Structure formats: C-alpha cells, structure tokens
Amino acid sequence: MHDDLIARARAWQTEDPDPETRDELAKLIDSGDVTELSARFSGTLQFGTAGLRGELGAGPMRMNRSVVIRAAAGLAAYLKAHGHATGTVVVGYDARHKSADFARDTAAVMTGAGLKAVVLPRPLPTPVLAFAIRHLGAVAGVEVTASHNPPRDNGYKVYLGDGSQIVPPADAEIAAEIQAITTLHDVPRPDTGWETLDDTVLEAYLARTDAVLSPASPRTARTVYTAMHGVGKETLLAAFARAGFPAPALVAEQADPDPDFPTVAFPNPEEPGAMDLAFAKARETDPDLVIANDPDADRCAAAVKQDGEWRMLRGDEVGSLLAAHLVRRGAQGVFAESIVSSSLLGRIAEKANLPYEETLTGFKWIARVDGLRYGYEEALGYCVDPDGVRDKDGITAALLITELASVLKEEGRTLLDLLDDLAVEHGLHATDQLSVRVEDLSVIADAMRRLREHPPTELAGLPVTRAEDLTRGTDKLPPTDGLRYTLTGARVVVRPSGTEPKLKCYLEVVVPVTSHDELPAARAKATALLTAIKHDLSAAAGI
C-alpha cells in the first residue's frame, strides 16, 4: 500500500505544471509522510453543483493547477459534446492565492480545445462574471473563487450560457468528462490565443446597476462599507457614485484585496467577529447603515443601530425588507426563495397578489425560476436584477437596501420600523440557525441517519405535524439530502452544507401579533422557542 501511494504521488508530481506544488509533493515523498500523502491521494476532489472547492495544495484531493486543468478540460469536452465547439467561455477570478493562475490555465485549456476564451481584466466581483456570460452571449462561464471560505481554500464555479450556475445532470456529465482525462499530457495548453477584456463589460454591468433603483428615489442614506479583504470595493464605490449616494465610509483595514484575510477568522459577514471593525467605524461616523460584501461580493450583509448598539440584520430580515420595498415600488413577476429561508416572503407575495416559488437551497435553483423578479436566500444572497445577473449579487443588493434606507430616512423612519410593520401585518417571523462545523464528515452522516431512523415527534413542546425526507423529493422539489419538519407555528430544515464541512439546521417560528405593543413580548416568546428547538434538535441529532 505504501509503495503504491508513493508511486501515485510520483506520477502526479511528474505531470504537475506548478513548481510550488511539485516541491511540496517532493518534500512529502522524501519525508515519507504517509498520513499526509494518504489524505491527498485518497480520491479526487468531487466536481458537483458548486463546482470544486477545497484547500490549496498538491495532490488530487486539493485545489491546484493540475486539478483545475482537468476541470477545465472536462468542461470543454462537455461543451463540445453539447454542440458548443466554437462558443465563447468567459473566465473571472477573485484575489485569492492562485486565482489568477487558475483563470489563466482555464483560458489556455479552452483555447487549446478550440473554444474562444475571454478573461475579465482583473479580480472582480462574481456577479460581474455572471453578467458577462449573458452580455457576451457566451456558452459558459467560470469563476475562480472560494467565496467566504477560509484563506487556505480556493474554488471553481461553473455557469452555463443562461448565466446561472450548473444543476444536475450537467454537473455529473462534466464530472464524467473530467474522470475520462487520464493524463495532463493529453490536454493542449497554448501560451496565447485568448482575449483579456478591457473595462467595457464592467462598464456595461455598472450601467445596469442604475436600473435597480427608482429614478426619482431619495439617495440620502449614509453608509459604512467593508469589502472583507475581497474584490468588492472598486465596483461598489463606482455603483454608489453613479447612483448619487453619499460615498461610503470605508473600513480601511479591510478595504483592499488580501488573500490572507488578516483581520478575520473566517471572511464571512455572518461569522462572529467578522463585522467588529465595521461596527467600530460605525461608532466613529454614525451612519444610517453598515454594508458588507463577502470576498467575491456576491453576498451582501447589512447592519443597523438598535438601542445604541450596532447589530447585523439576519439574511431573512434583509430578504423581507427588499421584498417589501419592491412591492411598494410596484414590482411584477415571481418572488422566489430557497426552502431554508423565511416563509415571510410567501406572505408578502401573497398579500401583493404576486406569484411565489420555493426552490432547493442555492442560487443555481432560485435563478432558474420562470418569470423571476426577485429571489433571495437566508445566507445573505439576493437577486434584485434577474434580467442582468442570474445569480446573487452583493453590489445591486447593497444599492437597493441603501435606497430603502434613504426612503425611510426621508419619512423619519428606519429599517427596524419597517420590520416591525411587517411583523404586525404578517406575524412575527423569527429565524435562527444551528450550524455545526466538523472535522470528521461522518459526524454529519451519523446525525442525518439518527434523525431519519428516529424522527422527533415534538420540539420545544410543539408537535411535529409533518416530517419529510427530502431525498425522496416532493411534488414541487427534486430530491436533495435534507429533512423538513413542520410544527405548529414553527418549521425546521436540516441539511449538510454543500460548500463547507457543516451540518446546518434552519429554524423558524411564527408568533401572531395584532399591534406594535405586542412586539416585545412576541420577540421574547420567539427567542425562547428558538432556543428550546435548538436544544431539542441537538439532542435528537446527537450533535
């Protein structure tokens, strides 16, 4: 076994085009580090509906140039097999370690396969890539990004010509083409032949951002903005300047791209501590709103001042606020969200006589809803201009929430006042999440098995009126690895994360409210229920 492992490592090393990972592998082979070699050669990074995502390093279980070249060659073969032999493929990338290398390798592979490759001019937000696909009439797009993963990770996200991320069966078909590549020596990679775009596509994207706003709306809200060491700053500042908003006060320590993300443990606005510097800046400048993007700027977080302290709005709160704003502006079309997001969106749509759809988790599903006008999911993802970007877009979402804050400011109100109004109108919808990060993925599988074999009959004293195993699919949803429990006045969805080693449980309770006076008591009741559901669910899942 040991000799076989060393032989596989040496074979991989001879093909590896990257001197850094070749040296890394040489050191592991020379030191005879069987444990580490076994981890890296225990299989291959699986290409799925999130594309690829993993830790940087040498070997087939890590993100590196060899793995990316194989992925690009598999995608090229898939496109050619589907009648797109001469189509255009757009490549975008963020500012993480190796992102520019992976983008260049992808362009070379596409060119070598006879496709036309065009590369965005520099690290730019993921929504600019999603926009570019449809704007340029491309047959596919690739974004090299690990979004808000830890600094040591990178990833590879694939879009098809409709401008939305791949879904089954395309992922499995591309994966099969990747598997069919036996050696990198069979993959032509010319040194030239692709086009590096100028700023024309970015300008076209920015021109579209204007369309998100009402022509006559007030633009008075003052903001603090953090790019979380990612690529959002320049694009967001340009969009805000075009719109005529006051220039955001920047969180200087996090304003410019830095692949080491030195000020945050995880570069995700949802993670504890990630917003501390932004809140410090807000205490200094007293804005109306704090806005954050994640590192590839496809997500948008917002924070408001409540009782003298700054607090993050939950993704569901922002999702509902944007929906209410669009309804007030007379938006027409389908409102959609994922099954793990708050049911409040459905209530808002129903009252406005607008069609409403629920999808599986992920924007790859939300973006495919026919007639979509607005879509969101609780993980800070909002699609407010589906005709321009068929994906979540943290830049246009930031514009829209700032417009709403401006409208309310002119009325002497705040985002919190509007949330209170929505609670009185539709019931208080309170959401929370129980999220468990694991080192060992079997912990997640064990928890899912326990819940399937012994589904809870009640949580927090509320009877479970319906337990659904979503692997069987429903009349409206394709199969997925998840469980959904409907309770009297509450709902729980449990699923393994698609992009991180986490088990995620999404909780919602709805407390009826008839007046603003009842809100404090309703909030206290909701908090107690959510805490009790978390406790009982943890026990049932054994986590």
CSV table of C-alpha atoms in Angstrom, one decimal, residues 21-409:
chain,number,residue,atom,x,y,z
A,21,THR,CA,3.1,22.2,-5.5
A,22,ARG,CA,5.8,19.9,-7.2
A,23,ASP,CA,8.2,20.9,-4.4
A,24,GLU,CA,5.5,20.5,-1.8
A,25,LEU,CA,4.9,16.9,-3.0
A,26,ALA,CA,8.6,16.2,-3.2
A,27,LYS,CA,9.1,17.1,0.4
A,28,LEU,CA,6.1,14.8,1.4
A,29,ILE,CA,7.6,11.9,-0.6
A,30,ASP,CA,11.1,12.4,0.7
A,31,SER,CA,9.9,12.6,4.3
A,32,GLY,CA,7.7,9.5,3.8
A,33,ASP,CA,4.7,11.3,5.3
A,34,VAL,CA,2.2,8.5,4.7
A,35,THR,CA,-0.6,10.2,6.7
A,36,GLU,CA,-0.5,13.4,4.7
A,37,LEU,CA,0.0,11.7,1.3
A,38,SER,CA,-2.9,9.3,2.1
A,39,ALA,CA,-5.1,12.4,2.8
A,40,ARG,CA,-4.2,14.0,-0.5
A,41,PHE,CA,-4.4,10.8,-2.6
A,42,SER,CA,-7.5,9.2,-1.0
A,43,GLY,CA,-9.6,10.1,-4.1
A,44,THR,CA,-10.2,13.2,-6.1
A,45,LEU,CA,-12.0,16.5,-5.3
A,46,GLN,CA,-15.6,15.9,-6.4
A,47,PHE,CA,-17.0,18.2,-9.0
A,48,GLY,CA,-20.6,18.9,-8.1
A,49,THR,CA,-23.2,21.6,-8.4
A,50,ALA,CA,-21.0,24.1,-6.5
A,51,GLY,CA,-18.2,23.1,-9.0
A,52,LEU,CA,-15.0,22.5,-7.0
A,53,ARG,CA,-14.0,23.9,-3.6
A,54,GLY,CA,-11.2,22.8,-1.3
A,55,GLU,CA,-7.9,23.6,0.4
A,56,LEU,CA,-4.9,24.7,-1.8
A,57,GLY,CA,-2.1,22.2,-2.0
A,58,ALA,CA,-0.6,19.3,-4.0
A,59,GLY,CA,-2.5,16.2,-5.0
A,60,PRO,CA,-5.9,15.2,-6.3
A,61,MET,CA,-7.8,16.0,-3.1
A,62,ARG,CA,-6.5,19.6,-3.0
A,63,MET,CA,-7.1,22.7,-5.2
A,64,ASN,CA,-4.1,23.2,-7.5
A,65,ARG,CA,-3.3,23.8,-11.2
A,66,SER,CA,-3.4,20.1,-12.1
A,67,VAL,CA,-6.9,19.7,-10.7
A,68,VAL,CA,-8.1,23.0,-12.4
A,69,ILE,CA,-6.6,22.0,-15.8
A,70,ARG,CA,-8.5,18.7,-15.6
A,71,ALA,CA,-11.7,20.5,-14.6
A,72,ALA,CA,-11.4,23.0,-17.5
A,73,ALA,CA,-10.7,20.1,-19.9
A,74,GLY,CA,-13.8,18.3,-18.7
A,75,LEU,CA,-15.9,21.4,-19.1
A,76,ALA,CA,-14.5,22.0,-22.6
A,77,ALA,CA,-15.3,18.4,-23.6
A,78,TYR,CA,-18.9,18.7,-22.2
A,79,LEU,CA,-19.4,22.0,-24.1
A,80,LYS,CA,-18.2,20.4,-27.4
A,81,ALA,CA,-20.4,17.3,-26.8
A,82,HIS,CA,-23.4,19.7,-26.4
A,83,GLY,CA,-22.9,21.5,-29.7
A,84,HIS,CA,-20.8,24.4,-28.5
A,85,ALA,CA,-17.5,23.5,-30.1
A,86,THR,CA,-16.6,27.1,-31.1
A,87,GLY,CA,-18.5,29.0,-28.4
A,88,THR,CA,-17.2,31.7,-26.0
A,89,VAL,CA,-16.2,30.9,-22.4
A,90,VAL,CA,-15.8,33.8,-20.0
A,91,VAL,CA,-13.4,33.5,-17.1
A,92,GLY,CA,-13.5,35.6,-14.0
A,93,TYR,CA,-11.4,35.3,-10.8
A,94,ASP,CA,-11.1,36.8,-7.3
A,95,ALA,CA,-8.0,37.8,-5.4
A,96,ARG,CA,-7.3,34.6,-3.5
A,97,HIS,CA,-4.0,32.7,-3.7
A,98,LYS,CA,-3.6,31.1,-7.1
A,99,SER,CA,-6.8,32.5,-8.5
A,100,ALA,CA,-5.1,34.3,-11.4
A,101,ASP,CA,-3.1,31.2,-12.2
A,102,PHE,CA,-6.3,29.0,-12.3
A,103,ALA,CA,-8.0,31.6,-14.5
A,104,ARG,CA,-5.1,31.6,-17.0
A,105,ASP,CA,-4.9,27.8,-17.1
A,106,THR,CA,-8.7,27.7,-17.8
A,107,ALA,CA,-8.3,30.2,-20.7
A,108,ALA,CA,-5.4,28.1,-22.1
A,109,VAL,CA,-7.3,24.9,-21.9
A,110,MET,CA,-10.4,26.4,-23.6
A,111,THR,CA,-8.2,27.9,-26.3
A,112,GLY,CA,-6.5,24.6,-26.8
A,113,ALA,CA,-9.9,22.9,-27.2
A,114,GLY,CA,-10.9,25.2,-30.0
A,115,LEU,CA,-13.3,27.3,-27.9
A,116,LYS,CA,-13.0,31.1,-27.6
A,117,ALA,CA,-11.8,32.2,-24.2
A,118,VAL,CA,-12.2,35.7,-22.8
A,119,VAL,CA,-10.8,36.7,-19.3
A,120,LEU,CA,-12.0,39.5,-17.1
A,121,PRO,CA,-9.3,42.2,-16.8
A,122,ARG,CA,-8.5,41.8,-13.1
A,123,PRO,CA,-10.0,40.3,-10.0
A,124,LEU,CA,-13.7,41.4,-10.0
A,125,PRO,CA,-16.9,40.5,-8.2
A,126,THR,CA,-18.6,37.2,-9.1
A,127,PRO,CA,-21.8,39.0,-10.3
A,128,VAL,CA,-19.7,40.8,-13.0
A,129,LEU,CA,-18.8,37.4,-14.4
A,130,ALA,CA,-22.4,36.2,-14.2
A,131,PHE,CA,-23.5,39.3,-16.0
A,132,ALA,CA,-20.7,39.0,-18.6
A,133,ILE,CA,-21.9,35.5,-19.7
A,134,ARG,CA,-25.3,36.7,-21.0
A,135,HIS,CA,-23.9,40.1,-22.1
A,136,LEU,CA,-21.4,38.5,-24.4
A,137,GLY,CA,-23.6,35.6,-25.5
A,138,ALA,CA,-21.1,33.1,-24.0
A,139,VAL,CA,-21.9,29.3,-23.8
A,140,ALA,CA,-20.4,29.1,-20.3
A,141,GLY,CA,-18.5,31.0,-17.6
A,142,VAL,CA,-16.1,30.0,-14.9
A,143,GLU,CA,-15.4,32.0,-11.7
A,144,VAL,CA,-12.3,31.1,-9.7
A,145,THR,CA,-13.4,31.8,-6.1
A,146,ALA,CA,-13.9,30.2,-2.8
A,147,SER,CA,-16.3,33.0,-1.8
A,148,HIS,CA,-16.2,33.3,2.0
A,149,ASN,CA,-14.2,30.1,2.8
A,150,PRO,CA,-11.0,30.2,4.9
A,151,PRO,CA,-7.9,31.8,3.4
A,152,ARG,CA,-6.3,28.4,2.6
A,153,ASP,CA,-9.2,27.5,0.2
A,154,ASN,CA,-10.0,28.2,-3.4
A,155,GLY,CA,-12.7,27.0,-5.8
A,156,TYR,CA,-14.0,26.8,-9.3
A,157,LYS,CA,-17.6,27.8,-10.0
A,158,VAL,CA,-19.2,26.9,-13.4
A,159,TYR,CA,-22.1,28.7,-15.2
A,160,LEU,CA,-23.8,27.7,-18.4
A,161,GLY,CA,-24.9,30.1,-21.2
A,162,ASP,CA,-28.2,31.1,-19.4
A,163,GLY,CA,-25.9,32.8,-16.9
A,164,SER,CA,-26.9,30.6,-13.9
A,165,GLN,CA,-24.8,28.0,-12.1
A,166,ILE,CA,-24.9,24.4,-13.2
A,167,VAL,CA,-27.5,22.0,-11.8
A,168,PRO,CA,-28.0,18.2,-12.3
A,169,PRO,CA,-27.4,16.5,-14.7
A,170,ALA,CA,-24.8,18.9,-16.1
A,171,ASP,CA,-22.6,18.5,-13.0
A,172,ALA,CA,-22.5,14.7,-13.3
A,173,GLU,CA,-21.9,14.9,-17.1
A,174,ILE,CA,-19.0,17.4,-16.6
A,175,ALA,CA,-17.6,15.2,-13.8
A,176,ALA,CA,-17.6,12.2,-16.1
A,177,GLU,CA,-15.7,14.1,-18.7
A,178,ILE,CA,-13.1,15.1,-16.0
A,179,GLN,CA,-12.8,11.5,-14.9
A,180,ALA,CA,-12.1,10.5,-18.5
A,181,ILE,CA,-8.9,12.5,-18.7
A,182,THR,CA,-6.1,10.0,-18.0
A,183,THR,CA,-3.1,12.4,-18.3
A,184,LEU,CA,-2.5,16.1,-18.5
A,185,HIS,CA,-0.1,15.5,-21.4
A,186,ASP,CA,-3.3,14.9,-23.5
A,187,VAL,CA,-4.6,18.4,-22.7
A,188,PRO,CA,-3.3,21.1,-25.1
A,189,ARG,CA,-2.5,24.4,-23.3
A,190,PRO,CA,-1.2,27.1,-25.7
A,191,ASP,CA,0.6,30.1,-24.2
A,192,THR,CA,-1.5,32.6,-26.1
A,193,GLY,CA,-4.8,32.9,-28.1
A,194,TRP,CA,-7.3,34.1,-25.5
A,195,GLU,CA,-8.5,37.6,-25.1
A,196,THR,CA,-8.2,39.7,-21.9
A,197,LEU,CA,-11.1,42.0,-21.8
A,198,ASP,CA,-10.9,45.7,-21.1
A,199,ASP,CA,-13.3,47.6,-18.8
A,200,THR,CA,-16.2,47.6,-21.4
A,201,VAL,CA,-18.0,44.7,-19.7
A,202,LEU,CA,-17.6,46.2,-16.3
A,203,GLU,CA,-19.0,49.5,-17.6
A,204,ALA,CA,-22.0,47.6,-19.1
A,205,TYR,CA,-22.5,45.9,-15.7
A,206,LEU,CA,-22.3,49.3,-13.9
A,207,ALA,CA,-24.8,50.8,-16.4
A,208,ARG,CA,-27.3,48.1,-15.4
A,209,THR,CA,-26.9,48.7,-11.7
A,210,ASP,CA,-28.7,52.1,-12.3
A,211,ALA,CA,-31.8,50.2,-13.4
A,212,VAL,CA,-32.1,48.6,-9.9
A,213,LEU,CA,-33.2,51.9,-8.4
A,214,SER,CA,-36.3,54.1,-8.8
A,215,PRO,CA,-35.4,57.0,-11.0
A,216,ALA,CA,-36.8,59.6,-8.5
A,217,SER,CA,-35.9,57.9,-5.2
A,218,PRO,CA,-34.0,59.8,-2.5
A,219,ARG,CA,-30.3,58.9,-2.2
A,220,THR,CA,-29.5,60.3,1.3
A,221,ALA,CA,-28.6,57.3,3.5
A,222,ARG,CA,-25.0,57.4,4.8
A,223,THR,CA,-23.2,54.1,4.9
A,224,VAL,CA,-20.1,52.4,6.3
A,225,TYR,CA,-18.8,49.7,3.9
A,226,THR,CA,-16.4,46.8,4.3
A,227,ALA,CA,-15.1,44.7,1.4
A,228,MET,CA,-13.9,42.0,3.9
A,229,HIS,CA,-10.4,41.9,2.2
A,230,GLY,CA,-12.2,40.9,-1.1
A,231,VAL,CA,-12.8,42.4,-4.5
A,232,GLY,CA,-15.9,44.4,-3.9
A,233,LYS,CA,-14.6,47.9,-3.1
A,234,GLU,CA,-14.0,49.5,-6.6
A,235,THR,CA,-17.2,48.1,-8.2
A,236,LEU,CA,-19.4,49.1,-5.2
A,237,LEU,CA,-17.9,52.6,-4.9
A,238,ALA,CA,-18.4,53.1,-8.7
A,239,ALA,CA,-22.0,51.9,-8.5
A,240,PHE,CA,-22.7,54.2,-5.4
A,241,ALA,CA,-21.1,57.2,-7.2
A,242,ARG,CA,-23.2,56.6,-10.3
A,243,ALA,CA,-26.4,56.4,-8.2
A,244,GLY,CA,-25.6,59.6,-6.4
A,245,PHE,CA,-25.4,58.1,-2.8
A,246,PRO,CA,-23.0,59.7,-0.3
A,247,ALA,CA,-19.6,58.0,-0.7
A,248,PRO,CA,-19.5,55.1,1.9
A,249,ALA,CA,-17.0,55.5,4.7
A,250,LEU,CA,-14.6,52.6,4.2
A,251,VAL,CA,-13.3,50.1,6.8
A,252,ALA,CA,-9.7,50.9,5.8
A,253,GLU,CA,-8.2,47.7,7.3
A,254,GLN,CA,-10.4,45.5,5.1
A,255,ALA,CA,-10.9,47.7,2.0
A,256,ASP,CA,-8.3,46.2,-0.3
A,257,PRO,CA,-7.9,42.6,-1.5
A,258,ASP,CA,-5.7,40.5,0.7
A,259,PRO,CA,-5.7,36.7,0.2
A,260,ASP,CA,-4.6,36.1,3.8
A,261,PHE,CA,-7.7,37.9,5.3
A,262,PRO,CA,-5.6,39.1,8.3
A,263,THR,CA,-8.4,40.7,10.3
A,264,VAL,CA,-11.0,37.9,10.3
A,265,ALA,CA,-11.0,34.2,11.3
A,266,PHE,CA,-13.5,33.5,8.5
A,267,PRO,CA,-14.1,36.2,5.8
A,268,ASN,CA,-17.9,35.8,6.1
A,269,PRO,CA,-20.0,38.6,7.5
A,270,GLU,CA,-22.1,36.0,9.3
A,271,GLU,CA,-19.2,34.7,11.4
A,272,PRO,CA,-18.7,36.0,14.9
A,273,GLY,CA,-16.3,38.9,15.0
A,274,ALA,CA,-16.1,39.5,11.2
A,275,MET,CA,-18.0,42.8,11.5
A,276,ASP,CA,-16.2,44.2,14.5
A,277,LEU,CA,-14.1,46.6,12.5
A,278,ALA,CA,-17.1,47.8,10.6
A,279,PHE,CA,-19.0,48.4,13.8
A,280,ALA,CA,-16.0,50.3,15.2
A,281,LYS,CA,-16.1,52.5,12.1
A,282,ALA,CA,-19.9,53.0,12.5
A,283,ARG,CA,-19.5,54.1,16.1
A,284,GLU,CA,-17.0,56.7,14.8
A,285,THR,CA,-19.1,58.0,11.8
A,286,ASP,CA,-22.7,57.3,12.9
A,287,PRO,CA,-24.1,56.2,9.5
A,288,ASP,CA,-27.6,55.1,8.7
A,289,LEU,CA,-26.5,51.7,7.7
A,290,VAL,CA,-23.5,49.4,7.6
A,291,ILE,CA,-22.9,47.3,4.5
A,292,ALA,CA,-20.6,44.4,4.0
A,293,ASN,CA,-19.8,42.2,1.0
A,294,ASP,CA,-18.2,38.8,1.3
A,295,PRO,CA,-14.8,38.5,-0.5
A,296,ASP,CA,-16.2,37.8,-4.0
A,297,ALA,CA,-19.0,40.3,-3.4
A,298,ASP,CA,-21.9,38.1,-4.4
A,299,ARG,CA,-23.4,38.4,-0.9
A,300,CYS,CA,-24.5,41.5,1.0
A,301,ALA,CA,-24.8,42.0,4.7
A,302,ALA,CA,-26.5,45.0,6.4
A,303,ALA,CA,-26.3,46.2,10.0
A,304,VAL,CA,-28.4,48.8,11.8
A,305,LYS,CA,-28.3,50.6,15.1
A,306,GLN,CA,-30.6,49.2,17.7
A,307,ASP,CA,-30.8,50.6,21.3
A,308,GLY,CA,-27.5,52.3,20.7
A,309,GLU,CA,-25.7,49.2,19.6
A,310,TRP,CA,-24.9,48.0,16.0
A,311,ARG,CA,-26.4,44.6,15.0
A,312,MET,CA,-26.3,42.6,11.9
A,313,LEU,CA,-29.7,42.1,10.2
A,314,ARG,CA,-30.3,38.4,9.5
A,315,GLY,CA,-30.4,37.4,5.9
A,316,ASP,CA,-34.1,36.7,6.2
A,317,GLU,CA,-34.7,40.2,7.6
A,318,VAL,CA,-32.9,41.9,4.6
A,319,GLY,CA,-34.7,39.5,2.3
A,320,SER,CA,-38.1,40.6,3.6
A,321,LEU,CA,-37.2,44.3,3.6
A,322,LEU,CA,-36.1,44.2,0.0
A,323,ALA,CA,-39.3,42.3,-1.0
A,324,ALA,CA,-41.5,44.9,0.8
A,325,HIS,CA,-39.6,47.7,-0.9
A,326,LEU,CA,-40.0,46.1,-4.3
A,327,VAL,CA,-43.7,45.5,-3.7
A,328,ARG,CA,-44.2,49.2,-2.7
A,329,ARG,CA,-42.4,50.2,-5.9
A,330,GLY,CA,-45.0,48.1,-7.9
A,331,ALA,CA,-42.7,45.2,-9.0
A,332,GLN,CA,-44.3,42.5,-11.0
A,333,GLY,CA,-43.1,38.9,-11.5
A,334,VAL,CA,-42.3,35.9,-9.4
A,335,PHE,CA,-40.8,36.2,-5.9
A,336,ALA,CA,-38.7,33.1,-5.0
A,337,GLU,CA,-36.6,31.8,-2.2
A,338,SER,CA,-35.0,28.6,-1.0
A,339,ILE,CA,-36.7,26.2,1.4
A,340,VAL,CA,-34.4,27.2,4.2
A,341,SER,CA,-35.4,30.9,4.0
A,342,SER,CA,-38.2,32.6,6.0
A,343,SER,CA,-41.8,31.9,5.0
A,344,LEU,CA,-42.4,35.6,5.4
A,345,LEU,CA,-41.6,36.2,1.7
A,346,GLY,CA,-44.5,34.0,0.8
A,347,ARG,CA,-46.9,36.0,3.0
A,348,ILE,CA,-45.6,39.3,1.5
A,349,ALA,CA,-46.1,38.0,-2.1
A,350,GLU,CA,-49.5,36.5,-1.4
A,351,LYS,CA,-50.8,39.8,0.1
A,352,ALA,CA,-49.4,41.6,-3.0
A,353,ASN,CA,-51.1,39.1,-5.3
A,354,LEU,CA,-47.7,38.1,-6.7
A,355,PRO,CA,-46.6,34.6,-7.7
A,356,TYR,CA,-44.3,32.9,-5.3
A,357,GLU,CA,-42.0,29.8,-5.6
A,358,GLU,CA,-39.9,27.8,-3.2
A,359,THR,CA,-36.7,26.1,-4.5
A,360,LEU,CA,-33.9,23.9,-3.2
A,361,THR,CA,-31.0,25.6,-1.5
A,362,GLY,CA,-28.7,27.6,-3.7
A,363,PHE,CA,-29.0,30.3,-6.3
A,364,LYS,CA,-28.5,27.7,-9.1
A,365,TRP,CA,-32.1,26.8,-8.3
A,366,ILE,CA,-33.6,30.2,-7.5
A,367,ALA,CA,-32.1,31.8,-10.7
A,368,ARG,CA,-34.0,29.2,-12.8
A,369,VAL,CA,-37.4,30.1,-11.7
A,370,ASP,CA,-39.5,31.2,-14.7
A,371,GLY,CA,-40.5,34.8,-14.6
A,372,LEU,CA,-38.3,35.6,-11.6
A,373,ARG,CA,-38.5,39.2,-10.5
A,374,TYR,CA,-36.8,38.8,-7.1
A,375,GLY,CA,-35.1,35.9,-5.3
A,376,TYR,CA,-33.2,35.6,-2.1
A,377,GLU,CA,-31.8,33.1,0.4
A,378,GLU,CA,-31.0,33.5,4.1
A,379,ALA,CA,-27.3,33.1,3.6
A,380,LEU,CA,-27.1,36.8,2.6
A,381,GLY,CA,-27.8,36.2,-1.1
A,382,TYR,CA,-30.2,38.5,-3.1
A,383,CYS,CA,-31.0,38.6,-6.8
A,384,VAL,CA,-32.7,42.0,-7.4
A,385,ASP,CA,-32.0,42.3,-11.2
A,386,PRO,CA,-32.5,38.8,-12.7
A,387,ASP,CA,-32.5,40.2,-16.3
A,388,GLY,CA,-28.9,41.4,-15.7
A,389,VAL,CA,-27.5,38.9,-13.3
A,390,ARG,CA,-29.0,35.4,-12.9
A,391,ASP,CA,-27.3,34.9,-9.5
A,392,LYS,CA,-26.9,36.5,-6.2
A,393,ASP,CA,-25.4,40.0,-6.5
A,394,GLY,CA,-24.0,41.8,-3.4
A,395,ILE,CA,-23.5,45.1,-5.3
A,396,THR,CA,-27.0,45.7,-6.6
A,397,ALA,CA,-28.4,44.4,-3.3
A,398,ALA,CA,-26.3,47.0,-1.5
A,399,LEU,CA,-27.8,49.7,-3.7
A,400,LEU,CA,-31.3,48.6,-3.1
A,401,ILE,CA,-31.1,48.3,0.7
A,402,THR,CA,-29.4,51.8,0.7
A,403,GLU,CA,-32.3,53.2,-1.4
A,404,LEU,CA,-34.8,51.7,1.0
A,405,ALA,CA,-32.9,53.2,4.0
A,406,SER,CA,-33.0,56.6,2.2
A,407,VAL,CA,-36.7,56.4,1.5
A,408,LEU,CA,-37.4,55.5,5.2
A,409,LYS,CA,-35.0,58.3,6.4
